[in-house]
Tab-separated table of C-alpha atoms in Angstrom:
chain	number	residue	atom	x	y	z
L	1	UNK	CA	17.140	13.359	33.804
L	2	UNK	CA	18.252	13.197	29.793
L	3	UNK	CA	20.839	16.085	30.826
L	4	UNK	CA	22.224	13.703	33.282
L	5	UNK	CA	22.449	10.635	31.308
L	6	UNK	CA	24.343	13.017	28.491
L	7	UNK	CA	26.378	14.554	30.782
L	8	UNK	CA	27.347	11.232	32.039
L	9	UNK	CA	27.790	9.613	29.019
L	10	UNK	CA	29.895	12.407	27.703
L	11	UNK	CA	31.696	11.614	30.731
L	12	UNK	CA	32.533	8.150	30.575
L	13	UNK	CA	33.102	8.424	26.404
L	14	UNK	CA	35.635	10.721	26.617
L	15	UNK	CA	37.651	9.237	29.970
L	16	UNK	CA	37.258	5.889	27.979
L	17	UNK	CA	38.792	7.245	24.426
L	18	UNK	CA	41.840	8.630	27.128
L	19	UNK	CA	42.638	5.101	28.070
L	20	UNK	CA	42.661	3.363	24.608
L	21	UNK	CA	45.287	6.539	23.283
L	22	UNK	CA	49.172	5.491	23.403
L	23	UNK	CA	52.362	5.909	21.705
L	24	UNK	CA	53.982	2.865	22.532
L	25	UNK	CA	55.411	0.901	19.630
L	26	UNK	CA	55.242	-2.401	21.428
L	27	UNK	CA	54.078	-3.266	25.082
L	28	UNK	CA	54.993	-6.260	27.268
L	29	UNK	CA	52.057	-7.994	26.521
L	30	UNK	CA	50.706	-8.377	22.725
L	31	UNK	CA	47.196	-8.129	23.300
L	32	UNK	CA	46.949	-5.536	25.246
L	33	UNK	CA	45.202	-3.307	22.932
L	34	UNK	CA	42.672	-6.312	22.527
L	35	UNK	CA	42.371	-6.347	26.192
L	36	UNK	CA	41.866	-2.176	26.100
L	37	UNK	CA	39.364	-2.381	23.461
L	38	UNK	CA	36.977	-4.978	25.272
L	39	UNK	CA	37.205	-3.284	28.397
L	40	UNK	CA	36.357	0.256	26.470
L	41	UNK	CA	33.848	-1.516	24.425
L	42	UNK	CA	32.369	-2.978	27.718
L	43	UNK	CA	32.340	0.454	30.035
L	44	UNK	CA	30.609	2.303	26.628
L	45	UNK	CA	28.053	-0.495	25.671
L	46	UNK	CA	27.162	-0.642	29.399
L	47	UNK	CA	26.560	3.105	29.600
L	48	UNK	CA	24.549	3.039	26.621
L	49	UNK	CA	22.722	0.284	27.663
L	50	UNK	CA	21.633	1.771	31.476
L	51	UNK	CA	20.791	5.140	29.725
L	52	UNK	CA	18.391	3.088	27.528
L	53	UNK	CA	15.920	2.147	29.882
L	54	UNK	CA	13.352	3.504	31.772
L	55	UNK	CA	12.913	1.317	35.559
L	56	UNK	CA	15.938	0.262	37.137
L	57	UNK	CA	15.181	-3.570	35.765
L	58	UNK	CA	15.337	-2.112	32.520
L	59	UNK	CA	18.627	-0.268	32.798
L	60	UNK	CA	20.004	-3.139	34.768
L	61	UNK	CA	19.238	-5.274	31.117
L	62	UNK	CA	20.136	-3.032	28.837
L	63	UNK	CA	23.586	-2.107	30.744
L	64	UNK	CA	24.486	-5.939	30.906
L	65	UNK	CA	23.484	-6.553	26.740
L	66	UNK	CA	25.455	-3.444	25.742
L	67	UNK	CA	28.699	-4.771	27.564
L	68	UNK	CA	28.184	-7.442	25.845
L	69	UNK	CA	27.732	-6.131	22.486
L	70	UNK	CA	30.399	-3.486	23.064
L	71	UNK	CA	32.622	-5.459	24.694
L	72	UNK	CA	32.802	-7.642	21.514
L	73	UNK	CA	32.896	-4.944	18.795
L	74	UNK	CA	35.521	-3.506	20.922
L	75	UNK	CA	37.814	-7.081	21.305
L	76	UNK	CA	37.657	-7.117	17.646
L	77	UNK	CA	39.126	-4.062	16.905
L	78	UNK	CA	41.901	-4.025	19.337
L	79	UNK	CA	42.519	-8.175	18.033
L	80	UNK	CA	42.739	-6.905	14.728
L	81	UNK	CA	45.296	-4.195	15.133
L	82	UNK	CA	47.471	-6.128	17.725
L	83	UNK	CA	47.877	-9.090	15.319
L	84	UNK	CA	48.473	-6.468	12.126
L	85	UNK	CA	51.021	-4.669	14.389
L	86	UNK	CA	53.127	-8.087	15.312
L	87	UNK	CA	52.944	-9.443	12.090
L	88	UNK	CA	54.288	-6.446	10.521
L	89	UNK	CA	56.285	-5.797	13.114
L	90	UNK	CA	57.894	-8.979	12.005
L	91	UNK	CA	57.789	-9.183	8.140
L	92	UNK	CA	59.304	-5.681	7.642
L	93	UNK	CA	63.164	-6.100	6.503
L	94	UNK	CA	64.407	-2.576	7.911
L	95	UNK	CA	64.662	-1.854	11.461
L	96	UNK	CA	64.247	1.788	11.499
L	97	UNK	CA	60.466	1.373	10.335
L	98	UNK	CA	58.746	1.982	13.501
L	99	UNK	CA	55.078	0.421	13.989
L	100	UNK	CA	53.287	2.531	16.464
L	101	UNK	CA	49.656	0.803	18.242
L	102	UNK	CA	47.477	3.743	18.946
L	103	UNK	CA	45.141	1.551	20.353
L	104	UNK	CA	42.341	3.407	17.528
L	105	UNK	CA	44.641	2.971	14.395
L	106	UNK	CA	48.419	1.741	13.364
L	107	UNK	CA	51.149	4.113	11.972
L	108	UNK	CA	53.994	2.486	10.150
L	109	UNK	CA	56.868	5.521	9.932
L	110	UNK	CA	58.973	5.363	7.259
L	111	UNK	CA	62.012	7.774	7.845
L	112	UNK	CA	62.866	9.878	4.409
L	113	UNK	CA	66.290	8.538	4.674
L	114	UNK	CA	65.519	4.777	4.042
L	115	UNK	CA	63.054	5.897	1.368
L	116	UNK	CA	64.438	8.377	-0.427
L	117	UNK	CA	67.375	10.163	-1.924
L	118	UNK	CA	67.585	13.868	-0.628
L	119	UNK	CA	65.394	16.418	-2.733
L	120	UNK	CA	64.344	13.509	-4.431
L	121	UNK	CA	60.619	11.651	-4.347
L	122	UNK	CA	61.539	8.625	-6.226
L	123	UNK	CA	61.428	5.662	-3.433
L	124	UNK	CA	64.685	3.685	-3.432
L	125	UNK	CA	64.424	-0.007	-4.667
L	126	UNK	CA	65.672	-1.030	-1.496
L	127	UNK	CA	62.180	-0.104	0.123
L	128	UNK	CA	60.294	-1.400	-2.563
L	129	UNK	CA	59.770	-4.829	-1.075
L	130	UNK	CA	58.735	-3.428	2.575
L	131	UNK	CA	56.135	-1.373	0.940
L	132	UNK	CA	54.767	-4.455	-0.800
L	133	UNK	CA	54.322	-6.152	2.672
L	134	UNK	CA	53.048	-3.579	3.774
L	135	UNK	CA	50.533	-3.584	0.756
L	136	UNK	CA	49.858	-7.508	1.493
L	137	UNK	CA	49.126	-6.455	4.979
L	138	UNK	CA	46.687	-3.755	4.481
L	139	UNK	CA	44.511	-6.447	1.781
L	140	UNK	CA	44.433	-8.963	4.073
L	141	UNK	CA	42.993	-6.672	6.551
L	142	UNK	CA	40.486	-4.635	4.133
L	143	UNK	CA	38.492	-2.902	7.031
L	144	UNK	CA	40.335	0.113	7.354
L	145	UNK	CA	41.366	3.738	5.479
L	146	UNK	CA	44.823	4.176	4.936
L	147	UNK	CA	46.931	8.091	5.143
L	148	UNK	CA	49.860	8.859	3.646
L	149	UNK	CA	50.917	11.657	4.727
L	150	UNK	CA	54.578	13.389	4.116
L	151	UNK	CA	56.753	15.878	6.084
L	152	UNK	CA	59.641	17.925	5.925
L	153	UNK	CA	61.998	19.196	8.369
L	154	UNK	CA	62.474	23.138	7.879
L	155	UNK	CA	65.665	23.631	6.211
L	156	UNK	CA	64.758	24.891	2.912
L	157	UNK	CA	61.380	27.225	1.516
L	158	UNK	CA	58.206	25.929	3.211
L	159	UNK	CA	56.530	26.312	-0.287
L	160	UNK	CA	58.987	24.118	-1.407
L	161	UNK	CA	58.712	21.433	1.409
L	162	UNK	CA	54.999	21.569	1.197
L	163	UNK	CA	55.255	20.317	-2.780
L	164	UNK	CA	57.988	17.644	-1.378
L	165	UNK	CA	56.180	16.134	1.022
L	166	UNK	CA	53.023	16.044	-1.593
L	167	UNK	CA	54.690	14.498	-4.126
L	168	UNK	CA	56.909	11.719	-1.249
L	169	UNK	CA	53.843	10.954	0.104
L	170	UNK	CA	51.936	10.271	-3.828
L	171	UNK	CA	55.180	8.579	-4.685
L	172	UNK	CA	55.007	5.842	-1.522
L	173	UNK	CA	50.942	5.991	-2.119
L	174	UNK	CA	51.532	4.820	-5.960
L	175	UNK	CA	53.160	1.999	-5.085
L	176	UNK	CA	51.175	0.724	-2.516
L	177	UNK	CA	48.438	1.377	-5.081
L	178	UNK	CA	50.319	-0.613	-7.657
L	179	UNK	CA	50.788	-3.602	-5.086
L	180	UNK	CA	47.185	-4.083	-5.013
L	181	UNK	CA	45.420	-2.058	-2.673
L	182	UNK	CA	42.219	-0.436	-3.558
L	183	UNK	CA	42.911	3.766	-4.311
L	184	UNK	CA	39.486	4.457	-2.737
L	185	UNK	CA	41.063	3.070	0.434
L	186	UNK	CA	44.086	5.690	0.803
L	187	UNK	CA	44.603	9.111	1.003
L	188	UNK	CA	47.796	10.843	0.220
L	189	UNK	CA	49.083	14.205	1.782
L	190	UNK	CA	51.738	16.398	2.326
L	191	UNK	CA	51.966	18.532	5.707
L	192	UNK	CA	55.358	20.172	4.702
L	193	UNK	CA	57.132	21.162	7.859
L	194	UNK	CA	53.583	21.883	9.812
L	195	UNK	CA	54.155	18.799	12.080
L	196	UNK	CA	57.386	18.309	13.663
L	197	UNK	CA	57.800	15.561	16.203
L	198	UNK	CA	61.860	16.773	16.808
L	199	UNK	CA	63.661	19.627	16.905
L	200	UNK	CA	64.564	21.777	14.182
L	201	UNK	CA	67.406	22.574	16.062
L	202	UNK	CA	68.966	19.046	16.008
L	203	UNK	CA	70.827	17.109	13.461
L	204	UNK	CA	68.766	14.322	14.688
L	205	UNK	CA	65.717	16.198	15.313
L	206	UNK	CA	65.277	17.295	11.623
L	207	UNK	CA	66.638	13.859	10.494
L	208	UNK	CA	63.232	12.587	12.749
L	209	UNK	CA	60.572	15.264	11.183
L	210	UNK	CA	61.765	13.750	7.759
L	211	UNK	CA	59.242	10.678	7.388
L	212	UNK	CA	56.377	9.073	5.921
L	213	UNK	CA	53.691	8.652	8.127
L	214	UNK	CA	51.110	5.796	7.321
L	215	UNK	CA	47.803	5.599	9.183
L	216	UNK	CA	45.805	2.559	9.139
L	217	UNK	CA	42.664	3.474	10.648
L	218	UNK	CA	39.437	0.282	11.415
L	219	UNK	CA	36.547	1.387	9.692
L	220	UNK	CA	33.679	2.003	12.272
């Protein structure tokens, strides 16, 4: 009987973390990923709660409290992201920063062409004040980590792109560091050329794998 509660739970945990994963930057409806996370929260809490108990009143009780409970933890998370995404969605001055609602956690891409010269990690002034609402953003919603993470396309030494996309990433971390957000909160990184999301083999493929990926991820 435990191997079948496991198995199901397993189940049902990993079909739910499926439907809560997306790529979309924006959907039709703003609160959708509010909507996703209470109905995730509610299919998990009411799993949780039927494997608790022993009689079928029991598992009847428990299934009902943790949809509840999950439903609401879940709500909150999804609330919290959907409002971050539209309001930076809308206080960010340059178009070509893309805010992308994983349903789990935000990325705000920063293309390496709005943010920096070429072979250069010095951020351009111009960018300056989108990183500071972006630093506003992430203190008035303190319950997350934050990644900064760097890549390259491939033209040039990988050794070489590896130490650019270090020192990119520790340049756009700095600021956001010196805009008021905690250090303990972010992590900076480079991935080099490890991570492509274009083509290589593409003016505008390599012009895409040059970015500054930032994850904003809730705290659990």
């Amino acid at each position: 009987m435990f191997f079948t509660r496991m198995t199901v739970l397993a189940a049902v945990s990993a079909l739910a973390l499926s439907a809560c994963t997306s790529t979309d930057v924006q959907t039709s409806d703003p609160n959708q990923r509010t909507k996703e996370g209470a109905a995730v929260g509610a299919v998990i809490g009411g799993v949780l709660g039927a494997l608790t108990g022993d009689d079928g009143g029991e598992r009847r009780r428990g299934a009902l409290a943790g949809a509840v409970v999950g439903g609401l933890v879940g709500a909150g998370v999804g609330y919290n992201l959907d409002q971050q995404a539209a309001e930076l969605q809308r206080d960010l001055s340059d178009g070509r920063i893309q805010i992308i609602n994983n349903g789990d956690h935000l990325i705000v891409r920063m293309p390496d062409d709005i943010l920096f010269d070429i072979d250069s990690a010095a951020v351009k002034p111009g960018l300056r004040s989108d990183l500071a609402v972006l630093a506003d953003s992430l203190q008035r919603y303190p319950d997350s980590t934050v990644q900064v993470v760097g890549h390259t396309d491939n033209t040039g030494g990988a050794a070489y792109n590896q130490d650019l996309s270090e020192r990119r990433a520790a340049s756009v971390s700095s600021i956001l560091i010196g805009s008021g957000v905690p250090a303990g909160r972010i992590n900076s990184f480079g991935l080099g050329e490890n991570q492509p999301i274009g083509s290589n083999l593409t003016v505008e493929g390599r012009a895409q794998n040059r970015r500054v990926d930032i994850s904003i991820r809730p705290n659990q």
